[in-house]
Rosetta silent file (secondary structure, phi, psi, omega in degrees, C-alpha in Angstrom):
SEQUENCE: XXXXXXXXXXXXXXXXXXXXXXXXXXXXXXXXXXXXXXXXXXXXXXXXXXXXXXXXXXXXXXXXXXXXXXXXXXXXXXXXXXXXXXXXXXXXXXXXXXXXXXXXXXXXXXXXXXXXXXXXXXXXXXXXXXXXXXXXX
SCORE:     score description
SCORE:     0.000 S_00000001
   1 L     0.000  128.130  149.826    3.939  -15.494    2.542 S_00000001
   2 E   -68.571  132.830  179.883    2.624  -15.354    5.917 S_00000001
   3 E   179.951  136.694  158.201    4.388  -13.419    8.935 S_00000001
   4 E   -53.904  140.722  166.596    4.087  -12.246   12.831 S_00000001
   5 E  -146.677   85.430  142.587    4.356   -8.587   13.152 S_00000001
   6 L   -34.319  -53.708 -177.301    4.792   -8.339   16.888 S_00000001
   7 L  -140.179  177.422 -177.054    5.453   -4.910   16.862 S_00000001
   8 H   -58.425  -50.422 -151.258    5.764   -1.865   14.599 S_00000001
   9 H   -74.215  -25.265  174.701    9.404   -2.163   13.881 S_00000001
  10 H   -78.732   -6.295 -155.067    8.609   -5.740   12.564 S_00000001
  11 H   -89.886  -33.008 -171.635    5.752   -4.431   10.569 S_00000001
  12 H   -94.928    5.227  145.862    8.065   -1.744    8.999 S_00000001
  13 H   -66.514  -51.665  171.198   10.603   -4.422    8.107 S_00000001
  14 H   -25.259  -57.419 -166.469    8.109   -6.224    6.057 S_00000001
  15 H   -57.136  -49.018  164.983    7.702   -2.945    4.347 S_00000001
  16 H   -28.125  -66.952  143.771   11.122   -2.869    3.987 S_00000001
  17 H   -36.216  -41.972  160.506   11.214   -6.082    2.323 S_00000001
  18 H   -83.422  -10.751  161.911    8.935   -5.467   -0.033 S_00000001
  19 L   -41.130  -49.645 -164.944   10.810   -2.710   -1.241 S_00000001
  20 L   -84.103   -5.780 -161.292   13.319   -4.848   -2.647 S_00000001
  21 L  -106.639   -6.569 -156.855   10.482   -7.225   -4.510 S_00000001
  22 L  -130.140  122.700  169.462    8.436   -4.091   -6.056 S_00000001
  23 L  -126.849  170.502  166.572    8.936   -1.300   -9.287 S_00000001
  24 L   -27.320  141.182  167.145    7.204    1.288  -11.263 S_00000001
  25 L    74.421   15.582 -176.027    3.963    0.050  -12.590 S_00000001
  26 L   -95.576  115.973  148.415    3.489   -2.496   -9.339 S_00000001
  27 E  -116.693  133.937 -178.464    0.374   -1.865   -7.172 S_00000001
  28 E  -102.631  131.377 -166.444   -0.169   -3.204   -4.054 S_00000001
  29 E   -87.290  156.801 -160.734   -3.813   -3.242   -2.438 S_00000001
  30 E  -157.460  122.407  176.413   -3.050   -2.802    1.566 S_00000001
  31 E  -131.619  143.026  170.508   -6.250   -4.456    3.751 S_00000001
  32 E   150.025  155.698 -155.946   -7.028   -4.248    6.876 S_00000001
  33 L   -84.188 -162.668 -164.983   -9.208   -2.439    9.073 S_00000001
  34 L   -75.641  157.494 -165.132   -8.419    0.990   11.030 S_00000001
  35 L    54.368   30.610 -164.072   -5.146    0.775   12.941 S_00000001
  36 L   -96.673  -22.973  154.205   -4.143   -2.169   11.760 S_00000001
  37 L   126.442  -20.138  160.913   -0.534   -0.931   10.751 S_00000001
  38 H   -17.668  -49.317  173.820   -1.220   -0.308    6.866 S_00000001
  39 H   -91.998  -19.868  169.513    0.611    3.158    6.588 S_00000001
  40 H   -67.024  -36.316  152.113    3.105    1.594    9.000 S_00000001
  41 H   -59.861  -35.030  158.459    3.999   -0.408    6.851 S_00000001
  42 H   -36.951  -64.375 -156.693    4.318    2.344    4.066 S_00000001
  43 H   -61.352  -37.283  164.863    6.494    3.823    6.190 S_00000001
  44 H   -40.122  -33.781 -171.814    8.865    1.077    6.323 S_00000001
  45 H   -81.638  -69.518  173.065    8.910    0.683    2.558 S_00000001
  46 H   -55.707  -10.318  155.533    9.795    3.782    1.775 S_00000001
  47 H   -54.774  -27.705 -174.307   12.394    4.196    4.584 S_00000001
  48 H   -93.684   11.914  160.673   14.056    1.496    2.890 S_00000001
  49 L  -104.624    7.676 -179.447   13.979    3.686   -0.507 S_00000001
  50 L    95.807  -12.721  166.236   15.923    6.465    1.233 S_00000001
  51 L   -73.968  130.036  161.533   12.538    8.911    2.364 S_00000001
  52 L  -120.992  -13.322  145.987   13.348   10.477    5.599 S_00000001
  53 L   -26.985  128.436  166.949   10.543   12.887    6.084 S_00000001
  54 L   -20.793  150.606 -178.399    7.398   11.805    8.008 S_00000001
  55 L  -135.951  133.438  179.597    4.956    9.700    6.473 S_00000001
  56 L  -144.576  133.278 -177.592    1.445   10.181    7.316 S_00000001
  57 L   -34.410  136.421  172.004   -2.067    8.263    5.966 S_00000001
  58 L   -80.082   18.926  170.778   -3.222   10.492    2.987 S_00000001
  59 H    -7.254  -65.634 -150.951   -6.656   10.131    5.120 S_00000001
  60 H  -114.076   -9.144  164.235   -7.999   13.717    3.846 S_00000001
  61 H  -112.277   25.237 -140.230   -5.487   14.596    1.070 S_00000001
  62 L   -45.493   10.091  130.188   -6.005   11.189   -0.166 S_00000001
  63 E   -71.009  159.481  167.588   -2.872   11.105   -2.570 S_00000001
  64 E  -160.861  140.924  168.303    0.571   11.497   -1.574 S_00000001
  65 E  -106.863  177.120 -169.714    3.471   11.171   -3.565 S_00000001
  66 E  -163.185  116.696  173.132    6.882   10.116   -2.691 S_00000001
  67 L   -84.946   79.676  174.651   10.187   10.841   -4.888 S_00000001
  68 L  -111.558 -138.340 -146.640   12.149    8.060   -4.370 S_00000001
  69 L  -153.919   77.801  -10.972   13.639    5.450   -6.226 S_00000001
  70 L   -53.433  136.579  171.296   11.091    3.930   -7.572 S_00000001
  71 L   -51.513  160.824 -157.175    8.604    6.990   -7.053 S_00000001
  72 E  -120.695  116.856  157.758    5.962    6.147   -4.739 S_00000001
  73 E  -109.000  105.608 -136.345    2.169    7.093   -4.759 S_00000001
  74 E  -110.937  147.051  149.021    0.459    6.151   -1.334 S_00000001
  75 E  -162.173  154.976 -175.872   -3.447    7.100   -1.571 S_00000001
  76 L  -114.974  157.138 -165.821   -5.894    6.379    1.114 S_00000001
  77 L  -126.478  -13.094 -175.564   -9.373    5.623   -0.190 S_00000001
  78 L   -30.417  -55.141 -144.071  -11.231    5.472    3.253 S_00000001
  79 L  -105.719    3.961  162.867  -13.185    8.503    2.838 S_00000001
  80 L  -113.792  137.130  171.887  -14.108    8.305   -0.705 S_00000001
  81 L   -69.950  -21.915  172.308  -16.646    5.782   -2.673 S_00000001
  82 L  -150.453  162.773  171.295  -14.462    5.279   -5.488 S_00000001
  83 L   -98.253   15.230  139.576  -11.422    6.196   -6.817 S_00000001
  84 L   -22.200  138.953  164.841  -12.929    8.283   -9.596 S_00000001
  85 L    60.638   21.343 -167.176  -12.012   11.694   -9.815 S_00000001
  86 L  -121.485   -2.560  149.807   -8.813   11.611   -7.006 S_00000001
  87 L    94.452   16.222  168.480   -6.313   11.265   -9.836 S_00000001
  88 H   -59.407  -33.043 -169.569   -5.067    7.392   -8.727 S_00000001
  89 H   -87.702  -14.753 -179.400   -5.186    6.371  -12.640 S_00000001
  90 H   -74.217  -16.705 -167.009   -2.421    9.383  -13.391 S_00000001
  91 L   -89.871    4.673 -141.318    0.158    6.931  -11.268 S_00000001
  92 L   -97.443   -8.778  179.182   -0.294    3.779  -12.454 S_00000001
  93 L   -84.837  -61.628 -151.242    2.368    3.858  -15.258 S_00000001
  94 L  -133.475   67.984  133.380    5.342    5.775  -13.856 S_00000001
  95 L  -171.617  139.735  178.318    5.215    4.882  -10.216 S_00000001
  96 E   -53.527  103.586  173.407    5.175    1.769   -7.330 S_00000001
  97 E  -101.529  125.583 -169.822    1.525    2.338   -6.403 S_00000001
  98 E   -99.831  150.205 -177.287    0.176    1.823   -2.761 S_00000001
  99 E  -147.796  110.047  164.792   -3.906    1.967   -2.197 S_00000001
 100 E   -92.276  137.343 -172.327   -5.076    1.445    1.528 S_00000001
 101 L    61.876   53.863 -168.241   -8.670    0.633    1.049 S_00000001
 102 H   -71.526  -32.927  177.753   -8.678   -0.899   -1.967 S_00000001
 103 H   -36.832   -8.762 -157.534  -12.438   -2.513   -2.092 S_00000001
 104 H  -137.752   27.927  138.970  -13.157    0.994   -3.251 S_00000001
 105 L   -94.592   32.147 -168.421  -10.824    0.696   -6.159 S_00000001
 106 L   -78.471  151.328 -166.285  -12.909   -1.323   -7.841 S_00000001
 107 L    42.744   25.940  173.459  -12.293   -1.224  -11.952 S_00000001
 108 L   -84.136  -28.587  171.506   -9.241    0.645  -11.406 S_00000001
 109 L  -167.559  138.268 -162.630   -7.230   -2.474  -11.898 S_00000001
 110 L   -82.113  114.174 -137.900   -7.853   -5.781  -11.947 S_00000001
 111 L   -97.141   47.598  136.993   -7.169   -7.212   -8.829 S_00000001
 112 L  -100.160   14.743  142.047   -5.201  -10.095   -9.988 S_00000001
 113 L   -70.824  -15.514  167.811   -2.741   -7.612  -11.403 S_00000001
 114 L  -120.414 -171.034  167.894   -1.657   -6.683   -7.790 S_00000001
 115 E   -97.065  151.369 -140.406   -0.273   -7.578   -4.894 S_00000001
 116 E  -165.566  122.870  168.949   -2.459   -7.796   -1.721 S_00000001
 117 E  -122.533   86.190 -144.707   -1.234   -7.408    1.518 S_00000001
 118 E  -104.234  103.621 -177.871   -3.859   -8.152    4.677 S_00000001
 119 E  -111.763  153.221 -161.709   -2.769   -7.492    7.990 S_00000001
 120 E  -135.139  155.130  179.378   -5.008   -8.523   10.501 S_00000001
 121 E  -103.518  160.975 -151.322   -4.478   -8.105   14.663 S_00000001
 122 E  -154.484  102.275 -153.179   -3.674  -11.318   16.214 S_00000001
 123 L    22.242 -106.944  174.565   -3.586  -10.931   20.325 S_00000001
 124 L   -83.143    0.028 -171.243   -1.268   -7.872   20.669 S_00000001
 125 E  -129.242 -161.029 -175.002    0.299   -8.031   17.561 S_00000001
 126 E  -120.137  155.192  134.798   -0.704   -8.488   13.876 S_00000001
 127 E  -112.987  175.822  179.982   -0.154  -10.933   10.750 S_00000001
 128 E  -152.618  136.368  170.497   -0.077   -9.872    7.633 S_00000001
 129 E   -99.054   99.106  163.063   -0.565  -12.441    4.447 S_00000001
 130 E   -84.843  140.857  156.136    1.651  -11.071    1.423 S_00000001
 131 E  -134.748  153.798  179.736    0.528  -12.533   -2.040 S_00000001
 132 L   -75.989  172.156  163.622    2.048  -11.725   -5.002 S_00000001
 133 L   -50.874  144.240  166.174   -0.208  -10.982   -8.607 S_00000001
 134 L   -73.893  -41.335  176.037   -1.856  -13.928   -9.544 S_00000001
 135 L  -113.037  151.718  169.612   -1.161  -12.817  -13.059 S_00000001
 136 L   -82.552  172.453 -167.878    1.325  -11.297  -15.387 S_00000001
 137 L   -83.268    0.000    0.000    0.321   -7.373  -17.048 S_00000001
């Protein structure tokens, strides 16, 4: 699936959207370079699970967790070479896992087991490409 994201509020409908399509034990790889609307989208998805607290990139705490319904784990991988030793492999079972900067998730899961979302800017706005797994687990 392909889609315009004029603005933020369409980007955190997407997220929204994908709410309804995603449970425990899904992870989705989130591409795109800086500011491209990656945790904005987060934020969408989880608004639409019922989080109303702030949501902010796990840049420098790079986990975050999120008790909703399905629990959430957001991690940002920018600032790390791998995801060795940041404790990404404790979620992958019993929560809807999100990974901004996934290239640096390599052999955490194989990544026709997720879903890949690429948003890219596109004159003032963005697209974003959703694809689903290629494969079942």
């Amino acid at each position: 699936m392909e889609r315009e994201l004029p603005d933020e509020a369409a980007t955190r409908a997407l997220g929204a959207e994908l709410s309804k399509r995603l449970r425990v034990g899904d992870v989705v790889f989130l591409h795109g370079e800086l500011g491209a609307g990656k945790t904005t989208l987060v934020r969408g998805l989880l608004e639409a699970l019922g989080h109303t607290e702030p949501v902010r990139s796990p840049t420098f705490n790079i986990v975050q967790t999120f008790e909703t319904d399905p629990p959430v784990m957001h991690a940002d991988l920018y600032r790390v070479e791998s995801w060795r030793g940041t404790g990404v492999e404790d979620y992958l079972d019993s929560h809807l896992c999100l990974i901004e900067w996934p290239e640096r998730a390599g052999g955490l899961i194989d990544p026709d087991l997720a879903w890949h979302v690429v948003i890219k800017f596109a004159g003032a706005g963005r697209t974003a490409l959703v694809r689903p797994p290629q494969r079942a687990y």
